[in-house]
Amino acid sequence: MDEIKLLDASDTALRTLRRSGWIIKSPYFTAAGEPVFIAVRPTTGAPQRVIATVR
């Protein structure tokens, strides 16, 4: 599974992915407390982990 790292963990970044056709699943959290979302790529249907890093 590929990873996408977002430097901006805001709703705006996730909304941008959704507008592009990505399907965003509910988040889970890493041991470090980072939220990780599973995003499904619109063209291939392949899942990717989206790691949203708060800065």
Short mmCIF file of N, CA and C in Angstrom, two decimals:
data_model
loop_
_atom_site.label_atom_id
_atom_site.label_comp_id
_atom_site.label_asym_id
_atom_site.label_seq_id
_atom_site.Cartn_x
_atom_site.Cartn_y
_atom_site.Cartn_z
N MET A 1 0.84 -1.16 0.00
CA MET A 1 0.00 0.00 0.00
C MET A 1 0.89 1.24 0.00
N ASP A 2 0.65 2.14 -0.92
CA ASP A 2 1.43 3.38 -0.99
C ASP A 2 1.00 4.34 0.10
N GLU A 3 1.84 5.33 0.35
CA GLU A 3 1.52 6.34 1.35
C GLU A 3 1.51 7.72 0.73
N ILE A 4 0.61 8.54 1.22
CA ILE A 4 0.58 9.96 0.88
C ILE A 4 0.77 10.68 2.19
N LYS A 5 1.73 11.58 2.28
CA LYS A 5 1.92 12.33 3.51
C LYS A 5 1.41 13.75 3.30
N LEU A 6 0.45 14.15 4.13
CA LEU A 6 -0.05 15.52 4.09
C LEU A 6 0.66 16.31 5.17
N LEU A 7 1.23 17.44 4.79
CA LEU A 7 1.86 18.29 5.79
C LEU A 7 0.80 19.11 6.51
N ASP A 8 -0.35 19.24 5.89
CA ASP A 8 -1.45 20.00 6.48
C ASP A 8 -2.56 19.01 6.82
N ALA A 9 -2.82 18.82 8.09
CA ALA A 9 -3.82 17.85 8.52
C ALA A 9 -5.22 18.46 8.63
N SER A 10 -5.38 19.61 8.01
CA SER A 10 -6.67 20.31 8.13
C SER A 10 -7.74 19.62 7.30
N ASP A 11 -8.98 19.98 7.57
CA ASP A 11 -10.10 19.47 6.78
C ASP A 11 -9.98 19.89 5.32
N THR A 12 -9.34 21.03 5.08
CA THR A 12 -9.20 21.53 3.71
C THR A 12 -8.40 20.55 2.85
N ALA A 13 -7.33 20.01 3.40
CA ALA A 13 -6.50 19.06 2.64
C ALA A 13 -7.30 17.81 2.30
N LEU A 14 -8.07 17.31 3.26
CA LEU A 14 -8.87 16.11 3.00
C LEU A 14 -10.01 16.41 2.03
N ARG A 15 -10.60 17.62 2.15
CA ARG A 15 -11.66 18.00 1.21
C ARG A 15 -11.13 18.06 -0.22
N THR A 16 -9.90 18.53 -0.37
CA THR A 16 -9.29 18.60 -1.70
C THR A 16 -9.16 17.20 -2.30
N LEU A 17 -8.74 16.23 -1.49
CA LEU A 17 -8.66 14.85 -1.98
C LEU A 17 -10.05 14.35 -2.38
N ARG A 18 -11.05 14.64 -1.54
CA ARG A 18 -12.41 14.18 -1.84
C ARG A 18 -12.93 14.79 -3.14
N ARG A 19 -12.65 16.08 -3.36
CA ARG A 19 -13.09 16.74 -4.59
C ARG A 19 -12.44 16.11 -5.82
N SER A 20 -11.25 15.56 -5.64
CA SER A 20 -10.54 14.92 -6.75
C SER A 20 -11.06 13.51 -7.01
N GLY A 21 -12.05 13.07 -6.22
CA GLY A 21 -12.65 11.77 -6.45
C GLY A 21 -12.17 10.68 -5.50
N TRP A 22 -11.24 11.01 -4.61
CA TRP A 22 -10.74 10.01 -3.67
C TRP A 22 -11.83 9.69 -2.65
N ILE A 23 -11.88 8.45 -2.21
CA ILE A 23 -12.80 8.03 -1.15
C ILE A 23 -11.96 7.94 0.12
N ILE A 24 -12.33 8.72 1.13
CA ILE A 24 -11.57 8.77 2.39
C ILE A 24 -12.31 7.95 3.44
N LYS A 25 -11.63 6.99 4.03
CA LYS A 25 -12.20 6.14 5.09
C LYS A 25 -11.92 6.76 6.45
N SER A 26 -12.52 6.23 7.49
CA SER A 26 -12.31 6.74 8.85
C SER A 26 -10.85 6.60 9.26
N PRO A 27 -10.36 7.52 10.09
CA PRO A 27 -8.94 7.46 10.48
C PRO A 27 -8.68 6.47 11.60
N TYR A 28 -7.42 6.07 11.67
CA TYR A 28 -6.91 5.39 12.86
C TYR A 28 -5.65 6.15 13.24
N PHE A 29 -5.07 5.87 14.38
CA PHE A 29 -3.94 6.66 14.84
C PHE A 29 -2.71 5.77 15.03
N THR A 30 -1.54 6.31 14.65
CA THR A 30 -0.28 5.59 14.84
C THR A 30 0.12 5.67 16.31
N ALA A 31 1.16 4.95 16.68
CA ALA A 31 1.66 4.99 18.06
C ALA A 31 2.11 6.40 18.45
N ALA A 32 2.54 7.17 17.45
CA ALA A 32 2.97 8.55 17.69
C ALA A 32 1.79 9.52 17.76
N GLY A 33 0.59 9.00 17.53
CA GLY A 33 -0.60 9.85 17.61
C GLY A 33 -0.96 10.54 16.31
N GLU A 34 -0.30 10.19 15.21
CA GLU A 34 -0.64 10.79 13.91
C GLU A 34 -1.89 10.13 13.35
N PRO A 35 -2.85 10.94 12.87
CA PRO A 35 -4.01 10.33 12.23
C PRO A 35 -3.64 9.76 10.86
N VAL A 36 -4.11 8.57 10.57
CA VAL A 36 -3.86 7.94 9.28
C VAL A 36 -5.21 7.61 8.66
N PHE A 37 -5.41 8.07 7.44
CA PHE A 37 -6.64 7.81 6.72
C PHE A 37 -6.35 6.84 5.59
N ILE A 38 -7.29 5.98 5.28
CA ILE A 38 -7.16 5.12 4.11
C ILE A 38 -7.94 5.82 2.99
N ALA A 39 -7.24 6.11 1.90
CA ALA A 39 -7.86 6.76 0.75
C ALA A 39 -7.85 5.80 -0.41
N VAL A 40 -8.95 5.72 -1.13
CA VAL A 40 -9.05 4.84 -2.28
C VAL A 40 -8.90 5.68 -3.54
N ARG A 41 -7.92 5.32 -4.34
CA ARG A 41 -7.61 6.06 -5.57
C ARG A 41 -8.77 5.93 -6.55
N PRO A 42 -9.23 7.06 -7.13
CA PRO A 42 -10.41 7.02 -7.99
C PRO A 42 -10.23 6.24 -9.29
N THR A 43 -9.03 6.23 -9.84
CA THR A 43 -8.83 5.60 -11.15
C THR A 43 -8.61 4.09 -11.07
N THR A 44 -7.86 3.66 -10.07
CA THR A 44 -7.52 2.23 -10.00
C THR A 44 -8.24 1.49 -8.89
N GLY A 45 -8.78 2.23 -7.94
CA GLY A 45 -9.42 1.60 -6.79
C GLY A 45 -8.42 1.07 -5.77
N ALA A 46 -7.14 1.40 -5.98
CA ALA A 46 -6.09 0.94 -5.06
C ALA A 46 -6.11 1.77 -3.78
N PRO A 47 -6.06 1.10 -2.63
CA PRO A 47 -6.03 1.86 -1.37
C PRO A 47 -4.66 2.45 -1.10
N GLN A 48 -4.63 3.60 -0.48
CA GLN A 48 -3.39 4.24 -0.07
C GLN A 48 -3.58 4.79 1.32
N ARG A 49 -2.50 4.73 2.12
CA ARG A 49 -2.55 5.33 3.44
C ARG A 49 -2.25 6.82 3.30
N VAL A 50 -3.04 7.65 3.96
CA VAL A 50 -2.81 9.09 3.96
C VAL A 50 -2.42 9.46 5.39
N ILE A 51 -1.18 9.86 5.57
CA ILE A 51 -0.70 10.24 6.89
C ILE A 51 -0.75 11.76 6.99
N ALA A 52 -1.58 12.26 7.87
CA ALA A 52 -1.76 13.70 8.03
C ALA A 52 -0.89 14.16 9.20
N THR A 53 0.14 14.91 8.89
CA THR A 53 1.07 15.39 9.90
C THR A 53 0.71 16.81 10.30
N VAL A 54 0.51 17.02 11.58
CA VAL A 54 0.18 18.36 12.06
C VAL A 54 1.47 19.13 12.28
N ARG A 55 1.55 20.30 11.68
CA ARG A 55 2.74 21.15 11.85
C ARG A 55 2.34 22.51 12.31
#
